[in-house]
Amino acid sequence: MKTFAIHTFGCKVNAYESQSLRERLLRQGFAPAGKETAPDVVFVNTCAVTSEAERKDRQRIRNIRRKFPDAVIVVMGCSSQIHPEYYLENCDHVFGTSQKSQVESCLGLSTKDHVVRENRNLSYDDTPIRHGEHEERAYVKVQDGCDNFCAYCLVPFARGNSRSRTKDSVLQECAALIEDGVKEIVIGGIDTGIYASPDREGYVLASLLEDIVSLQGDFRVRVSSLEASQIDDRLIDVFARNTQKLCPHFHIPLQSGSDKVLRLMNRKYGVDFFRRQVEKIRAILGNCAFSTDVITGFPGETEEDFCSTYDLLEDLLFMRIHAFPYSERPLTRALSLPDKVPVALRQERTRRLLLLSEENEARYRKSLRGTRSRVLIEKKEREGIYSGYTESYLIVSVPSATDIRGCFQDIEWN
């Protein structure tokens, strides 16, 4: 019996695709290699979101080759899609992002380079799963690719055109996961809000969410990330009518609170629109939670631009801020922009936003006093103490004399 190991770097989409690969390998008779066992095959799912991520990918693969010289190494993912030449020397097979449902079929072939270079006219490559990566929570991929071409982002080049999964495939997977005991389903993709079932005209994300929450079982649904321009009245209404099943947590990437920088980034909204969207959601859904992504030190960002971002995030009370210093990426428009911000200043601005994130979370927690939340217990912290996430994606500790992992618990904020 052949053994395998899978190393996954980067985003939740990569983790989902690795989980699908794991399930296929198990069905085909492979066995996971033990911690002290040399695997026959090693699969590495790479990330290209920053130059540092790619550097770490290459370093890890070199280490794997040194540690397991006789193993077959199969590399796939965003970095190998953009830079297959980085990996051809140190592995046996290289895939990109468009054929992940077929990577195991390369074993035994003499061909080494399997990367499809033309990836702007692809159909959805369905890689369903039947078990969550974690017992309590499962990520469900419904969409792949991106057509936005933000000036800083390599994803459209790495992931190809935007394409969606069929409604029936998504619903069958969700039903199977719920039956398997999953309590939280996280709906996501590369550009989740653009979801549209290819075989059902007019069947969009709001339609899909309505059908998922109608499935039988004790579970809840979280949406991973949405662009401000993708949150329309119908989607908000679906959340408002399904408060028991749809988590009132919106992750909406801001990237910058400066209109000038947003234009340079080729983002599809302005600051005023973004603010109105957040205020409208909050007015309808009450004290829901907001998190966001921000890039600091984009070319041309002045201290005034950064302060506008800081003030907006503080004012709108984004309870969690994922801040990243700008990273130069090949193929992107930003690479040729003038007025580069020194790396040290990018990092300093990132630190300031991460401190603000901590302050905002503390403020948001205080705003919940006197209300109740439902916690999905996921971990045992120590004897008698368990932890999990609320519907607003806050981690809390819950005392219990019995093991309550995998259960929902109601708490009151004091």
Coordinates of C-alpha atoms in Angstrom, one line a residue:
M1 CA 0.0 0.0 0.0
K2 CA 1.4 3.4 -1.0
T3 CA 1.6 6.2 1.6
F4 CA 1.2 9.9 1.1
A5 CA 1.6 13.2 2.7
I6 CA 0.0 16.6 1.8
H7 CA 1.5 20.0 2.7
T8 CA -0.9 22.9 2.2
F9 CA 0.1 26.6 2.2
G10 CA -2.0 29.7 1.7
C11 CA -5.8 30.2 1.7
K12 CA -8.9 28.2 2.7
V13 CA -9.5 27.4 -1.0
N14 CA -6.1 25.6 -1.1
A15 CA -7.0 23.7 2.1
Y16 CA -10.4 22.6 0.6
E17 CA -8.7 21.3 -2.5
S18 CA -6.1 19.5 -0.5
Q19 CA -8.9 17.9 1.6
S20 CA -10.6 16.7 -1.7
L21 CA -7.2 15.2 -2.8
R22 CA -6.9 13.4 0.5
E23 CA -10.3 11.9 0.2
R24 CA -9.6 10.7 -3.3
L25 CA -6.3 9.1 -2.3
L26 CA -8.0 7.2 0.5
R27 CA -10.7 5.9 -1.8
Q28 CA -7.9 4.7 -4.2
G29 CA -6.2 2.7 -1.5
F30 CA -3.5 5.1 -0.4
A31 CA -2.7 5.5 3.3
P32 CA -1.5 8.6 5.2
A33 CA 2.1 8.3 6.1
G34 CA 2.9 8.3 9.8
K35 CA 4.9 11.1 11.4
E36 CA 8.1 9.0 11.4
T37 CA 7.4 7.2 8.1
A38 CA 8.8 8.3 4.8
P39 CA 5.9 8.8 2.4
D40 CA 5.9 7.3 -1.1
V41 CA 4.3 10.5 -2.5
V42 CA 4.3 14.0 -1.2
F43 CA 1.8 16.6 -2.5
V44 CA 2.6 20.3 -2.0
N45 CA -0.1 22.9 -2.5
T46 CA 1.6 26.3 -3.0
C47 CA 0.7 29.9 -2.4
A48 CA 1.7 33.1 -4.4
V49 CA 0.0 35.9 -2.5
T50 CA 3.3 37.5 -1.5
S51 CA 6.9 37.0 -2.5
E52 CA 7.6 35.8 1.1
A53 CA 5.0 33.1 0.7
E54 CA 6.6 31.9 -2.5
R55 CA 10.1 31.9 -0.9
K56 CA 8.8 29.7 1.9
D57 CA 7.1 27.4 -0.6
R58 CA 10.5 26.8 -2.4
Q59 CA 12.3 26.4 0.9
R60 CA 9.9 23.8 2.2
I61 CA 10.0 21.8 -1.0
R62 CA 13.8 21.7 -0.9
N63 CA 13.6 20.5 2.7
I64 CA 11.1 17.8 1.7
R65 CA 13.4 16.6 -1.1
R66 CA 16.3 16.4 1.3
K67 CA 14.3 14.6 4.0
F68 CA 12.6 12.2 1.6
P69 CA 14.9 11.7 -1.3
D70 CA 13.1 8.7 -2.6
A71 CA 9.6 10.1 -2.5
V72 CA 7.7 11.3 -5.6
I73 CA 7.0 15.0 -5.1
V74 CA 4.0 16.6 -6.8
V75 CA 3.7 20.4 -6.6
M76 CA 0.5 22.3 -7.5
G77 CA -1.2 25.6 -6.7
C78 CA -0.8 29.3 -7.4
S79 CA 2.9 29.6 -7.2
S80 CA 3.6 26.7 -9.5
Q81 CA 1.0 28.1 -11.9
I82 CA 2.9 31.4 -12.1
H83 CA 6.4 30.1 -11.7
P84 CA 6.6 26.4 -12.7
E85 CA 10.3 26.9 -13.3
Y86 CA 10.9 27.4 -9.6
Y87 CA 9.8 23.8 -8.9
L88 CA 10.7 21.6 -11.9
E89 CA 14.2 21.0 -10.6
N90 CA 13.2 19.8 -7.1
C91 CA 10.1 17.8 -7.8
D92 CA 8.7 15.0 -10.1
H93 CA 5.5 16.6 -11.3
V94 CA 4.3 20.2 -11.4
F95 CA 0.6 21.3 -11.8
G96 CA -0.9 24.7 -11.6
T97 CA -4.4 25.5 -10.4
S98 CA -6.7 24.2 -13.2
Q99 CA -6.3 20.5 -12.9
K100 CA -6.3 19.7 -9.2
S101 CA -8.9 17.0 -9.6
Q102 CA -6.3 15.0 -11.7
V103 CA -3.0 15.4 -9.9
E104 CA -2.9 11.9 -8.5
S105 CA -3.3 10.5 -12.1
C106 CA 0.2 11.7 -13.0
L107 CA 1.9 9.1 -10.8
G108 CA 3.9 6.8 -13.0
L109 CA 3.9 9.2 -16.0
S110 CA 7.2 10.4 -17.4
T111 CA 5.8 13.9 -18.1
K112 CA 6.9 16.4 -15.5
D113 CA 5.3 19.7 -16.5
H114 CA 1.5 19.6 -16.4
V115 CA 0.8 23.3 -16.0
V116 CA -1.9 24.7 -18.3
R117 CA -0.6 28.2 -19.3
E118 CA -3.8 29.5 -20.9
N119 CA -6.2 29.7 -18.0
R120 CA -8.6 32.5 -18.8
N121 CA -11.3 30.3 -20.4
L122 CA -11.7 27.5 -17.9
S123 CA -14.7 25.6 -16.7
Y124 CA -15.2 24.9 -13.0
D125 CA -13.1 21.9 -11.9
D126 CA -15.3 20.2 -9.3
T127 CA -13.4 18.6 -6.4
P128 CA -16.1 17.7 -3.9
I129 CA -15.5 16.7 -0.3
R130 CA -17.5 14.5 2.1
H131 CA -15.8 15.3 5.4
G132 CA -14.7 18.6 6.9
E133 CA -11.1 19.5 7.5
H134 CA -12.2 19.8 11.1
E135 CA -14.9 17.8 12.8
E136 CA -17.0 20.8 13.7
R137 CA -16.5 23.1 10.7
A138 CA -16.2 22.6 6.9
Y139 CA -15.2 25.0 4.2
V140 CA -17.3 24.6 1.0
K141 CA -15.8 26.0 -2.2
V142 CA -18.5 27.3 -4.6
Q143 CA -16.5 29.5 -7.0
D144 CA -13.0 29.8 -8.4
G145 CA -11.0 32.4 -10.3
C146 CA -11.3 36.2 -10.6
D147 CA -11.9 38.8 -13.3
N148 CA -11.3 41.9 -11.2
F149 CA -7.6 42.4 -11.9
C150 CA -6.9 44.6 -8.9
A151 CA -3.5 46.3 -9.5
Y152 CA -1.7 44.6 -6.6
C153 CA -3.1 41.1 -7.1
L154 CA -1.7 38.0 -8.8
V155 CA -4.8 35.9 -8.3
P156 CA -6.5 36.4 -11.7
F157 CA -3.2 35.3 -13.4
A158 CA -2.8 32.3 -11.0
R159 CA -6.4 31.2 -10.7
G160 CA -7.8 32.1 -14.1
N161 CA -11.3 33.4 -15.0
S162 CA -14.2 33.5 -12.6
R163 CA -16.3 30.3 -12.7
S164 CA -18.9 28.8 -10.4
R165 CA -20.0 25.4 -9.2
T166 CA -23.5 24.0 -10.0
K167 CA -26.2 24.5 -7.4
D168 CA -26.8 20.7 -7.1
S169 CA -23.2 19.9 -6.4
V170 CA -23.0 22.5 -3.6
L171 CA -26.2 21.4 -2.0
Q172 CA -25.3 17.7 -2.2
E173 CA -21.9 18.4 -0.5
C174 CA -23.5 20.5 2.2
A175 CA -26.1 17.9 3.0
A176 CA -23.4 15.2 3.2
L177 CA -21.3 17.3 5.5
I178 CA -24.2 18.0 7.8
E179 CA -25.0 14.3 7.9
D180 CA -21.4 13.7 8.8
G181 CA -21.8 15.9 11.9
V182 CA -20.4 19.3 10.7
K183 CA -22.0 22.1 12.6
E184 CA -20.7 25.1 10.7
I185 CA -20.4 25.4 6.9
V186 CA -18.2 28.2 5.5
I187 CA -19.2 29.2 2.0
G188 CA -16.3 30.6 0.0
G189 CA -14.2 30.9 -3.1
I190 CA -11.8 33.2 -4.7
D191 CA -14.5 35.8 -5.5
T192 CA -17.4 34.3 -3.6
G193 CA -20.0 37.1 -4.1
I194 CA -19.9 36.7 -7.9
Y195 CA -21.3 33.2 -7.6
A196 CA -23.8 32.2 -10.2
S197 CA -24.8 28.6 -10.9
P198 CA -23.8 27.8 -14.5
D199 CA -26.9 25.6 -15.1
R200 CA -29.6 27.9 -13.6
E201 CA -30.1 31.4 -14.9
G202 CA -30.5 34.0 -12.1
Y203 CA -29.4 31.6 -9.4
V204 CA -26.9 33.7 -7.4
L205 CA -25.3 33.6 -4.0
A206 CA -28.5 34.8 -2.2
S207 CA -30.4 31.9 -3.9
L208 CA -27.7 29.4 -2.8
L209 CA -27.7 30.6 0.8
E210 CA -31.5 30.3 1.0
D211 CA -31.4 26.7 -0.2
I212 CA -28.5 25.8 2.1
V213 CA -30.2 27.1 5.3
S214 CA -33.3 25.1 4.3
L215 CA -31.4 21.8 4.6
Q216 CA -32.3 19.7 7.6
G217 CA -30.1 19.6 10.7
D218 CA -28.6 21.7 13.5
F219 CA -26.0 23.8 11.8
R220 CA -25.1 27.3 10.8
V221 CA -23.6 29.0 7.8
R222 CA -20.9 31.5 7.5
V223 CA -19.9 33.4 4.3
S224 CA -16.1 33.8 4.1
S225 CA -15.6 37.1 2.2
L226 CA -17.7 39.5 0.1
E227 CA -16.8 42.6 -1.9
A228 CA -18.8 45.7 -0.8
S229 CA -20.3 46.0 -4.4
Q230 CA -21.6 42.4 -4.2
I231 CA -23.8 42.9 -1.1
D232 CA -27.2 43.9 -2.5
D233 CA -30.6 44.3 -0.8
R234 CA -31.6 40.8 -1.6
L235 CA -28.6 39.3 0.1
I236 CA -29.1 41.4 3.2
D237 CA -32.7 40.3 3.3
V238 CA -31.7 36.7 3.2
F239 CA -29.5 37.3 6.2
A240 CA -32.2 39.2 8.0
R241 CA -34.8 36.4 7.5
N242 CA -32.4 33.6 8.6
T243 CA -30.7 34.9 11.7
Q244 CA -30.8 31.4 13.3
K245 CA -28.7 29.9 10.5
L246 CA -26.7 32.6 8.8
C247 CA -23.9 34.1 10.9
P248 CA -24.1 37.9 11.1
H249 CA -20.5 38.3 10.3
F250 CA -19.3 40.1 7.2
H251 CA -15.8 40.0 6.0
I252 CA -15.6 42.9 3.5
P253 CA -12.1 43.8 2.1
L254 CA -11.5 47.5 2.2
Q255 CA -7.8 47.5 1.2
S256 CA -7.6 51.3 1.6
G257 CA -9.6 54.1 3.1
S258 CA -8.3 56.6 0.5
D259 CA -10.2 57.2 -2.7
K260 CA -6.9 58.1 -4.5
V261 CA -5.3 54.8 -3.4
L262 CA -8.5 52.8 -4.3
R263 CA -8.3 54.2 -7.8
L264 CA -4.6 53.3 -8.1
M265 CA -5.5 49.8 -6.9
N266 CA -8.3 49.5 -9.5
R267 CA -10.9 48.7 -6.8
K268 CA -14.5 49.0 -7.9
Y269 CA -15.8 51.4 -5.2
G270 CA -15.1 54.6 -3.3
V271 CA -14.9 55.3 0.4
D272 CA -18.4 56.8 0.7
F273 CA -20.0 53.8 -1.0
F274 CA -18.1 51.4 1.3
R275 CA -19.2 53.3 4.4
R276 CA -22.9 53.4 3.2
Q277 CA -22.8 49.6 2.6
V278 CA -21.5 48.9 6.2
E279 CA -24.0 51.4 7.7
K280 CA -26.9 49.9 5.8
I281 CA -26.1 46.3 6.8
R282 CA -25.7 47.4 10.4
A283 CA -29.0 49.3 10.3
I284 CA -30.9 46.3 9.1
L285 CA -29.1 43.5 11.0
G286 CA -28.2 45.3 14.2
N287 CA -24.9 44.8 16.0
C288 CA -23.4 42.4 13.5
A289 CA -19.6 41.9 13.2
F290 CA -17.4 43.3 10.4
S291 CA -13.9 42.2 9.6
T292 CA -11.7 43.4 6.7
D293 CA -8.4 43.2 4.7
V294 CA -6.1 46.2 4.3
I295 CA -2.9 46.6 2.3
T296 CA -0.5 49.2 3.8
G297 CA 2.2 51.0 1.8
F298 CA 0.7 50.6 -1.7
P299 CA 2.7 52.7 -4.2
G300 CA 1.6 56.4 -3.7
E301 CA 0.1 55.9 -0.3
T302 CA 1.0 59.0 1.8
E303 CA 0.7 59.4 5.6
E304 CA -2.5 61.3 5.0
D305 CA -3.9 58.4 2.9
F306 CA -3.0 55.9 5.6
C307 CA -4.6 58.1 8.3
S308 CA -7.8 58.1 6.3
T309 CA -7.8 54.3 6.3
Y310 CA -7.1 54.2 10.0
D311 CA -9.8 56.7 10.9
L312 CA -12.4 54.9 8.7
L313 CA -11.7 51.5 10.3
E314 CA -11.8 53.0 13.8
D315 CA -15.1 54.8 13.0
L316 CA -16.8 51.8 11.4
L317 CA -15.6 49.5 14.3
F318 CA -14.2 46.7 12.2
M319 CA -13.7 44.2 15.0
R320 CA -10.9 42.4 13.1
I321 CA -8.5 43.9 10.7
H322 CA -6.2 41.7 8.6
A323 CA -3.4 44.1 7.6
F324 CA -0.6 43.2 5.2
P325 CA 2.3 45.3 3.9
Y326 CA 2.2 45.7 0.1
S327 CA 4.2 43.0 -1.7
E328 CA 5.4 43.4 -5.3
R329 CA 4.0 40.7 -7.5
P330 CA 4.9 39.9 -11.1
L331 CA 2.4 40.6 -13.9
T332 CA 0.5 43.1 -11.9
R333 CA -0.1 46.8 -12.8
A334 CA 1.2 48.1 -9.4
L335 CA 4.7 46.8 -10.2
S336 CA 5.2 49.7 -12.6
L337 CA 3.6 52.4 -10.4
P338 CA 5.9 55.2 -9.1
D339 CA 6.3 56.5 -5.5
K340 CA 7.2 53.2 -3.8
V341 CA 6.7 53.2 0.0
P342 CA 9.8 52.0 1.9
V343 CA 9.3 48.5 3.2
A344 CA 10.0 49.6 6.8
L345 CA 7.2 52.1 6.6
R346 CA 4.8 49.5 5.2
Q347 CA 5.5 47.3 8.1
E348 CA 5.2 50.1 10.6
R349 CA 1.7 51.0 9.2
T350 CA 0.7 47.4 9.4
R351 CA 1.6 47.2 13.1
R352 CA -0.5 50.3 13.8
L353 CA -3.5 48.7 12.1
L354 CA -3.0 45.4 14.0
L355 CA -3.0 47.4 17.3
L356 CA -6.2 49.1 16.2
S357 CA -7.7 45.7 15.4
E358 CA -7.1 44.6 19.0
E359 CA -8.7 47.9 20.3
N360 CA -11.7 47.5 18.0
E361 CA -12.3 43.9 19.1
A362 CA -12.3 45.0 22.7
R363 CA -14.8 47.8 21.9
Y364 CA -17.0 45.4 20.0
R365 CA -17.0 42.8 22.8
K366 CA -18.1 45.6 25.2
S367 CA -20.9 46.5 22.9
L368 CA -22.3 43.0 23.3
R369 CA -22.9 43.3 27.0
G370 CA -26.4 42.2 28.0
T371 CA -26.9 40.2 24.8
R372 CA -26.6 36.4 24.1
S373 CA -24.5 34.5 21.6
R374 CA -24.3 31.0 20.4
V375 CA -20.9 29.4 20.5
L376 CA -19.7 26.3 18.5
I377 CA -17.3 24.6 20.9
E378 CA -14.2 23.3 19.0
K379 CA -11.4 22.9 21.5
K380 CA -10.6 21.7 25.0
E381 CA -8.4 24.4 26.5
R382 CA -7.8 22.6 29.8
E383 CA -9.7 20.6 32.3
G384 CA -13.2 22.0 32.6
I385 CA -12.6 24.8 30.0
Y386 CA -13.6 24.7 26.4
S387 CA -13.5 27.3 23.6
G388 CA -15.1 28.1 20.3
Y389 CA -16.4 30.8 18.0
T390 CA -19.6 32.8 18.3
E391 CA -21.7 33.6 15.3
S392 CA -19.9 36.9 15.1
Y393 CA -16.5 35.1 14.9
L394 CA -15.3 36.0 18.4
I395 CA -13.5 33.2 20.2
V396 CA -14.7 32.7 23.8
S397 CA -14.0 30.2 26.6
V398 CA -16.9 28.2 28.2
P399 CA -16.7 26.3 31.4
S400 CA -18.2 22.7 31.5
A401 CA -17.9 19.6 33.6
T402 CA -18.6 17.5 30.5
D403 CA -16.9 17.3 27.1
I404 CA -19.0 19.7 24.9
R405 CA -16.8 19.7 21.8
G406 CA -18.9 19.8 18.7
C407 CA -21.9 21.3 20.5
F408 CA -23.6 24.7 20.5
Q409 CA -23.6 26.6 23.8
D410 CA -25.5 29.8 24.5
I411 CA -23.6 32.4 26.5
E412 CA -24.5 35.8 27.9
W413 CA -22.1 38.7 27.6
N414 CA -21.3 40.3 30.9

